[in-house]
Coordinates of N, CA and C and ligand atoms in Angstrom, one line a residue:
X19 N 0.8 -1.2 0.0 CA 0.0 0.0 0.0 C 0.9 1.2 0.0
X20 N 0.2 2.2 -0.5 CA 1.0 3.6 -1.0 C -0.1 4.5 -0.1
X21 N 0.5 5.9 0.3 CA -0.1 7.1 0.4 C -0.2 8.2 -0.3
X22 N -0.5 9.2 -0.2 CA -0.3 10.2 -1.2 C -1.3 11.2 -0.4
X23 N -0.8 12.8 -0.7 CA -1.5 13.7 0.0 C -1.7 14.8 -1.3
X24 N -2.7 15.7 -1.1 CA -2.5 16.6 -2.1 C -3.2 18.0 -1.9
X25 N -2.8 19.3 -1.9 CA -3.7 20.1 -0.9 C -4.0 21.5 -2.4
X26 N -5.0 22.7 -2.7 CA -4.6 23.2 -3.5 C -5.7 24.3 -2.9
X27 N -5.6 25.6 -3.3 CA -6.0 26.6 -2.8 C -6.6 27.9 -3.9
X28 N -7.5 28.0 -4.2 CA -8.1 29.0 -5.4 C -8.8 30.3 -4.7
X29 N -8.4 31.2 -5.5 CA -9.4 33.3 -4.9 C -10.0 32.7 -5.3
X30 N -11.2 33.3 -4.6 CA -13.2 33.0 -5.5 C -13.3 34.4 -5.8
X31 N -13.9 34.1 -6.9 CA -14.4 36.0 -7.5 C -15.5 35.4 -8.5
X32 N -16.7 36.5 -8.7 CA -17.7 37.0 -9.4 C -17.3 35.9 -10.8
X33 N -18.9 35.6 -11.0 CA -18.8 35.2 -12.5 C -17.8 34.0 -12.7
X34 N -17.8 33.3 -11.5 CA -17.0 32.5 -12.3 C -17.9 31.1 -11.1
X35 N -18.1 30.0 -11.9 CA -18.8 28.5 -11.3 C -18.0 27.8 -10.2
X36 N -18.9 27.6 -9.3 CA -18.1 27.0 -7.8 C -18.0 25.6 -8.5
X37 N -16.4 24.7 -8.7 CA -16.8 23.7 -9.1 C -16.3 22.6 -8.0
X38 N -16.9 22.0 -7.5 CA -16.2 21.0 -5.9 C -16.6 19.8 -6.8
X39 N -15.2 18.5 -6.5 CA -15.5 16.9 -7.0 C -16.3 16.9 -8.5
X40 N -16.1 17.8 -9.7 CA -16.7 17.5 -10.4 C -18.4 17.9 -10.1
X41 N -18.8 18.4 -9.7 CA -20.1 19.3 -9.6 C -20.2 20.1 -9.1
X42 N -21.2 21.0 -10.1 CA -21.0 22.8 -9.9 C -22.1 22.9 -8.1
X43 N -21.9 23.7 -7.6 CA -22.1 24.2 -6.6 C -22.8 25.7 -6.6
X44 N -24.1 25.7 -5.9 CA -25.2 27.4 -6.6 C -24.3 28.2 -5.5
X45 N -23.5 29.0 -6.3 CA -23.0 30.1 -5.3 C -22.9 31.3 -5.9
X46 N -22.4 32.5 -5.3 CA -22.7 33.7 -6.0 C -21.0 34.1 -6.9
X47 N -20.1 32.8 -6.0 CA -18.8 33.3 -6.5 C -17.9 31.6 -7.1
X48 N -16.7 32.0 -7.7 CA -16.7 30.5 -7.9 C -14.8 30.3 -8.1
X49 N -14.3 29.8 -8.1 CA -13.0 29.7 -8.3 C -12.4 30.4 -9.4
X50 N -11.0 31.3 -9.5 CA -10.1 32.3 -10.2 C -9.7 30.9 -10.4
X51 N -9.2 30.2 -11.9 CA -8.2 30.2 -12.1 C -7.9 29.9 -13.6
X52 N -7.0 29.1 -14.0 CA -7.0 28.7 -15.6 C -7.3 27.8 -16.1
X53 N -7.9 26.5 -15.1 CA -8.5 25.6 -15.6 C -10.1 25.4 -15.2
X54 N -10.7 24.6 -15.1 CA -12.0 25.3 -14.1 C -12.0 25.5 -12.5
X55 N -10.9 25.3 -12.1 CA -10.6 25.2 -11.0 C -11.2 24.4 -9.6
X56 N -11.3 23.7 -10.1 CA -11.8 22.8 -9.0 C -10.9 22.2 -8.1
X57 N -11.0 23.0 -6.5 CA -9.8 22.8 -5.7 C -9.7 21.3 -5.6
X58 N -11.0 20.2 -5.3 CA -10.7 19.6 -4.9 C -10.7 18.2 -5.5
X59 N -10.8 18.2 -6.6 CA -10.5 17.2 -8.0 C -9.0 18.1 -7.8
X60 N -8.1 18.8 -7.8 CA -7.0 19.3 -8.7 C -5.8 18.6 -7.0
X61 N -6.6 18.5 -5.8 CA -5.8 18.5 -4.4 C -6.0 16.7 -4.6
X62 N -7.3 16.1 -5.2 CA -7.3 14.6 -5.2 C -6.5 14.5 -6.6
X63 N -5.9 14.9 -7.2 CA -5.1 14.3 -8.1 C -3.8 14.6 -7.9
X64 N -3.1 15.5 -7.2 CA -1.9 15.5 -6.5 C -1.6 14.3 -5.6
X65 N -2.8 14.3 -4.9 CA -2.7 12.9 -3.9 C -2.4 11.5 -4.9
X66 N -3.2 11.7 -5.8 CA -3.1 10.2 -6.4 C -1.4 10.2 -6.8
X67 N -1.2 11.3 -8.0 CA 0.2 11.5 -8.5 C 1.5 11.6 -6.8
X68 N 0.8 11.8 -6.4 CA 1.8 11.9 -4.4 C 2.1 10.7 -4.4
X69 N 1.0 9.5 -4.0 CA 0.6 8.0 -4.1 C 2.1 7.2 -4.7
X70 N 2.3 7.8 -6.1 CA 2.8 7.3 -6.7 C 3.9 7.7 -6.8
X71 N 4.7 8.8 -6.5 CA 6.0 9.5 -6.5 C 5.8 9.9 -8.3
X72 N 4.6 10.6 -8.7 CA 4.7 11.2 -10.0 C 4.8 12.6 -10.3
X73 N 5.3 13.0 -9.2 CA 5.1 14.7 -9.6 C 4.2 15.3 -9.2
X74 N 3.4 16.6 -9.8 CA 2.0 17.0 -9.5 C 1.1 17.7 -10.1
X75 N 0.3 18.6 -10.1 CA -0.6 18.3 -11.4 C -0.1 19.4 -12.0
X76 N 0.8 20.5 -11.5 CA 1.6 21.7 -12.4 C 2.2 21.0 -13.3
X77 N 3.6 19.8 -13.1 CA 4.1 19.1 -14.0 C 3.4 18.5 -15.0
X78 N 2.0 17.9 -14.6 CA 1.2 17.2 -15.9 C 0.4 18.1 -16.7
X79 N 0.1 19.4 -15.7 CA -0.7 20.3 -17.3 C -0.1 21.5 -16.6
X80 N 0.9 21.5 -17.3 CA 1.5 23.2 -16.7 C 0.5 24.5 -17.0
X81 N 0.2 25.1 -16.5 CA -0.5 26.6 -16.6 C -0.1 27.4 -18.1
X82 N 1.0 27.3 -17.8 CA 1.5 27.9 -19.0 C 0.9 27.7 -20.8
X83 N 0.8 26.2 -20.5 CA -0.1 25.7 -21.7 C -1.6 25.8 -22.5
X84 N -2.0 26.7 -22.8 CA -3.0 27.0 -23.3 C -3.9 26.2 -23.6
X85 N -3.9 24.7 -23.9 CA -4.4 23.4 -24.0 C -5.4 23.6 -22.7
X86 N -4.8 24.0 -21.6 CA -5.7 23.5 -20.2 C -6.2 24.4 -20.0
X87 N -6.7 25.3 -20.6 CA -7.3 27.2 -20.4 C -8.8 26.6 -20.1
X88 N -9.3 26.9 -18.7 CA -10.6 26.8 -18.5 C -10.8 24.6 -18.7
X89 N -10.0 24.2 -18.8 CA -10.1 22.5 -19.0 C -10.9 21.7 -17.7
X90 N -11.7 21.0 -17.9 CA -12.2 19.9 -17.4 C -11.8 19.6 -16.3
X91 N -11.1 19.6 -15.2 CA -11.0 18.6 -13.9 C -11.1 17.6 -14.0
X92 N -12.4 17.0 -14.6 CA -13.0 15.3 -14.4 C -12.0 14.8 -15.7
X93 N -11.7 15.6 -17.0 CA -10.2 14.6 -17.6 C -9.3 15.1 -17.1
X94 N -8.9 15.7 -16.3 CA -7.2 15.9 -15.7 C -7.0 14.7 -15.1
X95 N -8.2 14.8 -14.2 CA -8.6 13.1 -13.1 C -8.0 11.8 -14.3
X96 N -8.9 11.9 -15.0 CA -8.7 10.5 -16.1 C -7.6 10.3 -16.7
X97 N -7.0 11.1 -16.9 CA -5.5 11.1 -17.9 C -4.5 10.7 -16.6
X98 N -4.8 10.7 -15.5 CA -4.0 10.8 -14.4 C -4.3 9.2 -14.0
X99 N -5.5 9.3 -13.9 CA -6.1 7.5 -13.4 C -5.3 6.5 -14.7
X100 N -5.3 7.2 -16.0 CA -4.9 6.2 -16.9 C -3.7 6.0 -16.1
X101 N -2.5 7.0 -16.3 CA -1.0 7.1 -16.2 C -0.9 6.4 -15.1
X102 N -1.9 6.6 -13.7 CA -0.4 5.7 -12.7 C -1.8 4.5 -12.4
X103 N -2.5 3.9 -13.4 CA -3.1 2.8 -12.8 C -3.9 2.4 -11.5
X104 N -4.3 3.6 -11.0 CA -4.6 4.2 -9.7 C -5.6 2.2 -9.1
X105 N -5.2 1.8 -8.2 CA -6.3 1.4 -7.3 C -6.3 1.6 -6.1
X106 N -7.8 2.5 -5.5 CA -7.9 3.5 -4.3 C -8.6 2.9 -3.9
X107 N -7.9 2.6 -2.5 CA -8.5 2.1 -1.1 C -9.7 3.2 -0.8
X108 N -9.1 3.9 -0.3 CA -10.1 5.1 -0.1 C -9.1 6.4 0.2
X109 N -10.3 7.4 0.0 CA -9.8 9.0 0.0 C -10.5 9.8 1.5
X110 N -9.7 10.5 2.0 CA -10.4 11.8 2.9 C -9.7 12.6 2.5
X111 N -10.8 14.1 2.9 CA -10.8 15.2 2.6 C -11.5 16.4 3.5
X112 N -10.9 17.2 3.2 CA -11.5 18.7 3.6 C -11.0 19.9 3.1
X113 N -12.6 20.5 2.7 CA -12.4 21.6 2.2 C -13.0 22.8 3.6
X114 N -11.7 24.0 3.1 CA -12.6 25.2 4.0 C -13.0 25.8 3.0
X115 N -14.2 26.4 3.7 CA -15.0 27.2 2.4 C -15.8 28.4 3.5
X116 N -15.9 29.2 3.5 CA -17.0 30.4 4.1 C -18.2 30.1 4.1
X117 N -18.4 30.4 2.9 CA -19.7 30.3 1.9 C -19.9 30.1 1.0
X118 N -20.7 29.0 0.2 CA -22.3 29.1 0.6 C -21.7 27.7 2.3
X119 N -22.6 27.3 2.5 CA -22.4 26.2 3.3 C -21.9 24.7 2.8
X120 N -21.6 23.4 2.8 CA -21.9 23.1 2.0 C -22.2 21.4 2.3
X121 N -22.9 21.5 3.8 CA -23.2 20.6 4.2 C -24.1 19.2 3.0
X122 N -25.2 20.8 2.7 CA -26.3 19.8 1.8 C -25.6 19.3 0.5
X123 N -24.5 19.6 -0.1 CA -23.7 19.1 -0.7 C -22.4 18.1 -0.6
X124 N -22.4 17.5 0.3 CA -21.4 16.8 0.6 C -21.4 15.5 0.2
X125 N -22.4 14.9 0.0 CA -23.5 13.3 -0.4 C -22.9 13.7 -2.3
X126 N -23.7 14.8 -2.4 CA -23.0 14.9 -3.8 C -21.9 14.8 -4.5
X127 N -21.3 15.5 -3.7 CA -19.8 15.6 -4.1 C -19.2 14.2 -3.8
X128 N -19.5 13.2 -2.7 CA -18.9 12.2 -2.4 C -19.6 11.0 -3.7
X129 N -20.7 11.3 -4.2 CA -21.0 10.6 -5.2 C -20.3 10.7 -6.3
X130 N -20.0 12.0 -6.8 CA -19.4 12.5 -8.0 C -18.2 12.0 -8.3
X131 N -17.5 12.0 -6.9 CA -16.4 11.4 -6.9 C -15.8 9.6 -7.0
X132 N -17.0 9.3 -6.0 CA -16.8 8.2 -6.2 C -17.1 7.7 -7.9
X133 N -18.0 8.0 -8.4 CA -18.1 7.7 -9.8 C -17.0 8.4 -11.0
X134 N -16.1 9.0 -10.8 CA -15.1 9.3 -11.1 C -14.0 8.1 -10.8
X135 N -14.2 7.7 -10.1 CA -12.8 7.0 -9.6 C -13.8 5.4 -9.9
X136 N -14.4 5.5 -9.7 CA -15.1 3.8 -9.9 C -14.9 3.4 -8.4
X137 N -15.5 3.4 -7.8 CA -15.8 2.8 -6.6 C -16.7 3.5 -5.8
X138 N -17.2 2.8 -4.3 CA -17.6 3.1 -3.6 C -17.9 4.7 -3.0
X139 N -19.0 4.8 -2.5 CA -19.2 6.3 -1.7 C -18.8 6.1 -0.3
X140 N -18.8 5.1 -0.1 CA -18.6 4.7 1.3 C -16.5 4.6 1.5
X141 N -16.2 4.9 0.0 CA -14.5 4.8 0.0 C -14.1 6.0 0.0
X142 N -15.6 7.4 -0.1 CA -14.6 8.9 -0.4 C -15.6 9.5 1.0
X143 N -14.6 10.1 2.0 CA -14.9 10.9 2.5 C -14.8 12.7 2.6
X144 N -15.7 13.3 2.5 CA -15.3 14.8 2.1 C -16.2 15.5 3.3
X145 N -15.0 16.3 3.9 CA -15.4 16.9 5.5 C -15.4 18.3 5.1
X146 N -16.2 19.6 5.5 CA -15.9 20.6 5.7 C -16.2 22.0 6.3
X147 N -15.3 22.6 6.6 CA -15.5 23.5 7.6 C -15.4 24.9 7.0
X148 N -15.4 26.0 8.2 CA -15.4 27.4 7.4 C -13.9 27.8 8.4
X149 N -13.6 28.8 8.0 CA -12.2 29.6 8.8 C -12.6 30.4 9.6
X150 N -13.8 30.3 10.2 CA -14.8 30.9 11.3 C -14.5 32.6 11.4
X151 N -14.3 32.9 10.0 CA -14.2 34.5 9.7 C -13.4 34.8 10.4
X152 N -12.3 34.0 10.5 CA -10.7 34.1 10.7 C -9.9 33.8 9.5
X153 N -8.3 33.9 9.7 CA -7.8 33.2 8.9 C -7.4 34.1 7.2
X154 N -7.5 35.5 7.3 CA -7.4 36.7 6.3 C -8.6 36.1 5.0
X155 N -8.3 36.2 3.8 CA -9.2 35.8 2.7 C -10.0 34.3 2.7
X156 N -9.4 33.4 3.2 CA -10.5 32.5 3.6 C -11.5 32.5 4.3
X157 N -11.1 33.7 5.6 CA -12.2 33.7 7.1 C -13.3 35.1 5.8
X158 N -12.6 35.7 5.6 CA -13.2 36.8 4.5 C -14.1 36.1 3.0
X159 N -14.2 34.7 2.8 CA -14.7 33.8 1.9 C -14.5 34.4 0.7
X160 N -12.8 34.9 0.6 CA -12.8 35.2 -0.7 C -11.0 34.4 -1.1
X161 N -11.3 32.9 -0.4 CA -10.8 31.9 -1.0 C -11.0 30.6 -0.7
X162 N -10.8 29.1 -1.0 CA -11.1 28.3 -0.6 C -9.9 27.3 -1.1
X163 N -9.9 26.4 0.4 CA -8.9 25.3 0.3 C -9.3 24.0 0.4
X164 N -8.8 23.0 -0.3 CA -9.3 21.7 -0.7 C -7.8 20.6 -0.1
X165 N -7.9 20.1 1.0 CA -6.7 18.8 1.3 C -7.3 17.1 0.9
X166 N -6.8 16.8 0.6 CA -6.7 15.3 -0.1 C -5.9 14.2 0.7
X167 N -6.1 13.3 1.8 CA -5.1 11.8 1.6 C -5.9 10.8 0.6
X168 N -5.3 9.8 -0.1 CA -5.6 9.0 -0.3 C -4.5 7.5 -0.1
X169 N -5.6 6.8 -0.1 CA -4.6 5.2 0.0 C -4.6 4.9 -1.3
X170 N -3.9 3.6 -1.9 CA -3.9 3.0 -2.6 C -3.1 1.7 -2.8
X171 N -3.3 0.8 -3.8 CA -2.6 -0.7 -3.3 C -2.0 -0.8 -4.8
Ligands
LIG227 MG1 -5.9 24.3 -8.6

C-alpha cells in the first residue's frame, strides 16, 4: 500500500462556477483560475500523483499551456487515473470554504467522486469547515482550500 496527499487553494471571485469533485455548486462566486478550478479534483489528483511518486498536477498540465485554459478537472482526473493505474482504497478530505455552506452538498460531491474514480461512496470521505471569519481571505470567503489523503494498493 501507497499514500499520497494533495492540498490546493483557489481566490473566489464573481462570475466564475463554484466547481467541488466534479459538480458545480449554486453560489454567487466561484473559483479564479486557468482551468475550471476545481480545488478539490486538482488536491485529489496530486494525492493520487503523491501515491505514486509522479510529480504534481503543475508538471502534468502546466499553466503555461493554453491546452488547459478553462479544461475539465474530471479529464485531468482521467488522464492521471490512466497514467499511474490508480487502485484506491479510499480517499479523505476537507475543504474550508466560508460560503455558501456546503453541508447539503457533501453526499453529492462524495457521489461524484466516487463515480469518477469507480468505486464506492462509502470509500470517499469529504469533510468541511469554514475559517470561522478568521484566517485573512479564507475567514473573508474570498478563498477556498481543498486537502486530499488518499490510499492506494
Ligand atoms: Mg488548482
Amino acid at each position: 500500500m501507497r499514500i499520497g496527499q494533495g492540498f490546493d487553494l483557489h481566490r473566489l471571485v464573481q462570475g466564475r462556477p463554484l466547481m467541488l469533485g466534479g459538480i458545480e455548486i449554486a453560489s454567487d462566486r466561484g473559483e479564479e483560475a486557468h482551468s475550471d478550478g476545481d480545488v478539490l479534483l486538482h488536491a485529489l489528483i496530486d494525492a493520487i500523483l503523491g501515491a505514486y511518486a509522479k510529480g504534481d498536477i503543475g508538471s502534468h498540465f502546466p499553466p503555461s499551456d493554453m491546452k488547459w485554459k478553462d479544461a475539465d478537472s474530471k479529464l485531468l482526473l482521467k488522464a492521471v487515473l490512466e497514467e499511474t493505474q490508480a487502485d484506491i482504497i479510499n480517499i479523505d478530505s476537507t475543504i474550508v470554504l466560508e460560503r455558501p455552506k456546503l453541508r447539503p452538498w457533501i453526499d453529492p460531491v462524495r457521489e461524484s467522486i466516487a463515480s469518477l474514480l469507480g468505486i464506492d461512496i462509502d470509500q470517499v470521505s469529504v469533510k468541511a469547515k469554514t475559517a470561522e471569519g478568521c484566517l485573512g481571505e479564507l475567514g473573508q470567503g474570498d478563498a477556498i482550500t481543498a486537502s486530499v489523503v488518499v490510499l492506494v494498493k
